[in-house]
Amino acid sequence: VECSNAAEALAAAGAGADIVLLDNFTPQELHAAAAQVKAAHPRVTVEASGGVVLGTLHQFLGPHIDVVSMGCLTHSAPALDFALRV
């Protein structure tokens, strides 16, 4: 479940979500929210996403973060124009 604040994340985990995606959090907000989710629901997978680039990746890593998504890997990928003619 994609969440934009700690209250949403706790509600989603409490409702049975297996994975909680903390989207567009600052690193400080992210670690605080992830700690709250893991304290209340230790088996929930916590994913960090939004605004993560290679230069800031280390700021999003922490003991309560299980997965980090980096959209920059696909946002800037060049397109390949090809055709298959039979």
JSON list of C-alpha atoms in Angstrom, two decimals:
[
{"chain": "A", "resi": 1, "resn": "VAL", "atom": "CA", "xyz": [0.00, 0.00, 0.00]},
{"chain": "A", "resi": 2, "resn": "GLU", "atom": "CA", "xyz": [1.43, 3.40, -0.97]},
{"chain": "A", "resi": 3, "resn": "CYS", "atom": "CA", "xyz": [1.39, 5.79, 1.99]},
{"chain": "A", "resi": 4, "resn": "SER", "atom": "CA", "xyz": [2.21, 9.48, 2.25]},
{"chain": "A", "resi": 5, "resn": "ASN", "atom": "CA", "xyz": [2.45, 9.75, 6.05]},
{"chain": "A", "resi": 6, "resn": "ALA", "atom": "CA", "xyz": [3.10, 7.61, 9.10]},
{"chain": "A", "resi": 7, "resn": "ALA", "atom": "CA", "xyz": [-0.58, 7.42, 10.10]},
{"chain": "A", "resi": 8, "resn": "GLU", "atom": "CA", "xyz": [-1.51, 5.97, 6.69]},
{"chain": "A", "resi": 9, "resn": "ALA", "atom": "CA", "xyz": [1.33, 3.46, 6.94]},
{"chain": "A", "resi": 10, "resn": "LEU", "atom": "CA", "xyz": [0.25, 2.29, 10.39]},
{"chain": "A", "resi": 11, "resn": "ALA", "atom": "CA", "xyz": [-3.38, 2.03, 9.26]},
{"chain": "A", "resi": 12, "resn": "ALA", "atom": "CA", "xyz": [-2.40, 0.02, 6.17]},
{"chain": "A", "resi": 13, "resn": "ALA", "atom": "CA", "xyz": [-0.21, -2.34, 8.18]},
{"chain": "A", "resi": 14, "resn": "GLY", "atom": "CA", "xyz": [-2.95, -2.71, 10.77]},
{"chain": "A", "resi": 15, "resn": "ALA", "atom": "CA", "xyz": [-5.45, -3.57, 8.05]},
{"chain": "A", "resi": 16, "resn": "GLY", "atom": "CA", "xyz": [-3.25, -6.42, 6.86]},
{"chain": "A", "resi": 17, "resn": "ALA", "atom": "CA", "xyz": [-0.97, -4.95, 4.19]},
{"chain": "A", "resi": 18, "resn": "ASP", "atom": "CA", "xyz": [2.10, -7.11, 3.59]},
{"chain": "A", "resi": 19, "resn": "ILE", "atom": "CA", "xyz": [4.13, -4.25, 2.10]},
{"chain": "A", "resi": 20, "resn": "VAL", "atom": "CA", "xyz": [3.96, -0.56, 3.02]},
{"chain": "A", "resi": 21, "resn": "LEU", "atom": "CA", "xyz": [5.51, 1.88, 0.56]},
{"chain": "A", "resi": 22, "resn": "LEU", "atom": "CA", "xyz": [6.60, 5.12, 2.20]},
{"chain": "A", "resi": 23, "resn": "ASP", "atom": "CA", "xyz": [6.54, 7.52, -0.74]},
{"chain": "A", "resi": 24, "resn": "ASN", "atom": "CA", "xyz": [8.20, 10.94, -0.98]},
{"chain": "A", "resi": 25, "resn": "PHE", "atom": "CA", "xyz": [9.35, 11.12, 2.65]},
{"chain": "A", "resi": 26, "resn": "THR", "atom": "CA", "xyz": [12.44, 13.04, 3.68]},
{"chain": "A", "resi": 27, "resn": "PRO", "atom": "CA", "xyz": [15.07, 10.65, 5.05]},
{"chain": "A", "resi": 28, "resn": "GLN", "atom": "CA", "xyz": [14.34, 11.79, 8.62]},
{"chain": "A", "resi": 29, "resn": "GLU", "atom": "CA", "xyz": [10.56, 11.31, 8.21]},
{"chain": "A", "resi": 30, "resn": "LEU", "atom": "CA", "xyz": [11.15, 7.99, 6.48]},
{"chain": "A", "resi": 31, "resn": "HIS", "atom": "CA", "xyz": [13.22, 6.49, 9.28]},
{"chain": "A", "resi": 32, "resn": "ALA", "atom": "CA", "xyz": [10.80, 7.68, 11.97]},
{"chain": "A", "resi": 33, "resn": "ALA", "atom": "CA", "xyz": [7.76, 6.27, 10.14]},
{"chain": "A", "resi": 34, "resn": "ALA", "atom": "CA", "xyz": [9.52, 3.00, 9.31]},
{"chain": "A", "resi": 35, "resn": "ALA", "atom": "CA", "xyz": [10.49, 2.54, 12.96]},
{"chain": "A", "resi": 36, "resn": "GLN", "atom": "CA", "xyz": [6.87, 3.06, 14.02]},
{"chain": "A", "resi": 37, "resn": "VAL", "atom": "CA", "xyz": [5.58, 0.56, 11.46]},
{"chain": "A", "resi": 38, "resn": "LYS", "atom": "CA", "xyz": [8.18, -2.08, 12.36]},
{"chain": "A", "resi": 39, "resn": "ALA", "atom": "CA", "xyz": [7.55, -1.62, 16.10]},
{"chain": "A", "resi": 40, "resn": "ALA", "atom": "CA", "xyz": [3.83, -2.21, 15.68]},
{"chain": "A", "resi": 41, "resn": "HIS", "atom": "CA", "xyz": [4.00, -4.72, 12.78]},
{"chain": "A", "resi": 42, "resn": "PRO", "atom": "CA", "xyz": [7.45, -6.38, 12.58]},
{"chain": "A", "resi": 43, "resn": "ARG", "atom": "CA", "xyz": [6.54, -8.70, 9.68]},
{"chain": "A", "resi": 44, "resn": "VAL", "atom": "CA", "xyz": [5.44, -5.91, 7.34]},
{"chain": "A", "resi": 45, "resn": "THR", "atom": "CA", "xyz": [7.91, -5.12, 4.55]},
{"chain": "A", "resi": 46, "resn": "VAL", "atom": "CA", "xyz": [8.75, -1.41, 4.49]},
{"chain": "A", "resi": 47, "resn": "GLU", "atom": "CA", "xyz": [9.71, 0.09, 1.13]},
{"chain": "A", "resi": 48, "resn": "ALA", "atom": "CA", "xyz": [11.18, 3.56, 0.59]},
{"chain": "A", "resi": 49, "resn": "SER", "atom": "CA", "xyz": [10.45, 5.36, -2.66]},
{"chain": "A", "resi": 50, "resn": "GLY", "atom": "CA", "xyz": [10.31, 8.83, -4.15]},
{"chain": "A", "resi": 51, "resn": "GLY", "atom": "CA", "xyz": [13.20, 11.17, -4.71]},
{"chain": "A", "resi": 52, "resn": "VAL", "atom": "CA", "xyz": [15.86, 8.51, -4.26]},
{"chain": "A", "resi": 53, "resn": "VAL", "atom": "CA", "xyz": [18.86, 8.88, -6.58]},
{"chain": "A", "resi": 54, "resn": "LEU", "atom": "CA", "xyz": [22.29, 7.25, -6.44]},
{"chain": "A", "resi": 55, "resn": "GLY", "atom": "CA", "xyz": [23.80, 10.28, -4.70]},
{"chain": "A", "resi": 56, "resn": "THR", "atom": "CA", "xyz": [21.25, 10.18, -1.86]},
{"chain": "A", "resi": 57, "resn": "LEU", "atom": "CA", "xyz": [20.66, 6.43, -1.64]},
{"chain": "A", "resi": 58, "resn": "HIS", "atom": "CA", "xyz": [22.71, 6.08, 1.55]},
{"chain": "A", "resi": 59, "resn": "GLN", "atom": "CA", "xyz": [20.35, 8.51, 3.34]},
{"chain": "A", "resi": 60, "resn": "PHE", "atom": "CA", "xyz": [17.38, 6.19, 2.71]},
{"chain": "A", "resi": 61, "resn": "LEU", "atom": "CA", "xyz": [19.04, 3.00, 3.98]},
{"chain": "A", "resi": 62, "resn": "GLY", "atom": "CA", "xyz": [18.39, 1.99, 7.55]},
{"chain": "A", "resi": 63, "resn": "PRO", "atom": "CA", "xyz": [17.54, -0.83, 9.95]},
{"chain": "A", "resi": 64, "resn": "HIS", "atom": "CA", "xyz": [13.78, -0.51, 9.42]},
{"chain": "A", "resi": 65, "resn": "ILE", "atom": "CA", "xyz": [13.88, -0.20, 5.61]},
{"chain": "A", "resi": 66, "resn": "ASP", "atom": "CA", "xyz": [13.60, -3.50, 3.72]},
{"chain": "A", "resi": 67, "resn": "VAL", "atom": "CA", "xyz": [13.47, -2.26, 0.12]},
{"chain": "A", "resi": 68, "resn": "VAL", "atom": "CA", "xyz": [14.43, 0.97, -1.67]},
{"chain": "A", "resi": 69, "resn": "SER", "atom": "CA", "xyz": [12.92, 1.78, -5.07]},
{"chain": "A", "resi": 70, "resn": "MET", "atom": "CA", "xyz": [14.67, 4.15, -7.44]},
{"chain": "A", "resi": 71, "resn": "GLY", "atom": "CA", "xyz": [12.48, 5.43, -10.24]},
{"chain": "A", "resi": 72, "resn": "CYS", "atom": "CA", "xyz": [15.46, 7.21, -11.75]},
{"chain": "A", "resi": 73, "resn": "LEU", "atom": "CA", "xyz": [16.57, 3.83, -13.09]},
{"chain": "A", "resi": 74, "resn": "THR", "atom": "CA", "xyz": [13.62, 3.74, -15.48]},
{"chain": "A", "resi": 75, "resn": "HIS", "atom": "CA", "xyz": [12.70, 7.42, -15.85]},
{"chain": "A", "resi": 76, "resn": "SER", "atom": "CA", "xyz": [15.86, 8.26, -17.75]},
{"chain": "A", "resi": 77, "resn": "ALA", "atom": "CA", "xyz": [16.26, 5.04, -19.71]},
{"chain": "A", "resi": 78, "resn": "PRO", "atom": "CA", "xyz": [16.50, 5.74, -23.43]},
{"chain": "A", "resi": 79, "resn": "ALA", "atom": "CA", "xyz": [13.84, 4.32, -25.74]},
{"chain": "A", "resi": 80, "resn": "LEU", "atom": "CA", "xyz": [14.67, 1.80, -28.42]},
{"chain": "A", "resi": 81, "resn": "ASP", "atom": "CA", "xyz": [12.77, 2.17, -31.67]},
{"chain": "A", "resi": 82, "resn": "PHE", "atom": "CA", "xyz": [12.45, -1.16, -33.48]},
{"chain": "A", "resi": 83, "resn": "ALA", "atom": "CA", "xyz": [9.99, -3.02, -35.65]},
{"chain": "A", "resi": 84, "resn": "LEU", "atom": "CA", "xyz": [9.43, -6.65, -36.46]},
{"chain": "A", "resi": 85, "resn": "ARG", "atom": "CA", "xyz": [8.26, -7.27, -39.99]},
{"chain": "A", "resi": 86, "resn": "VAL", "atom": "CA", "xyz": [7.20, -10.75, -41.04]}
]
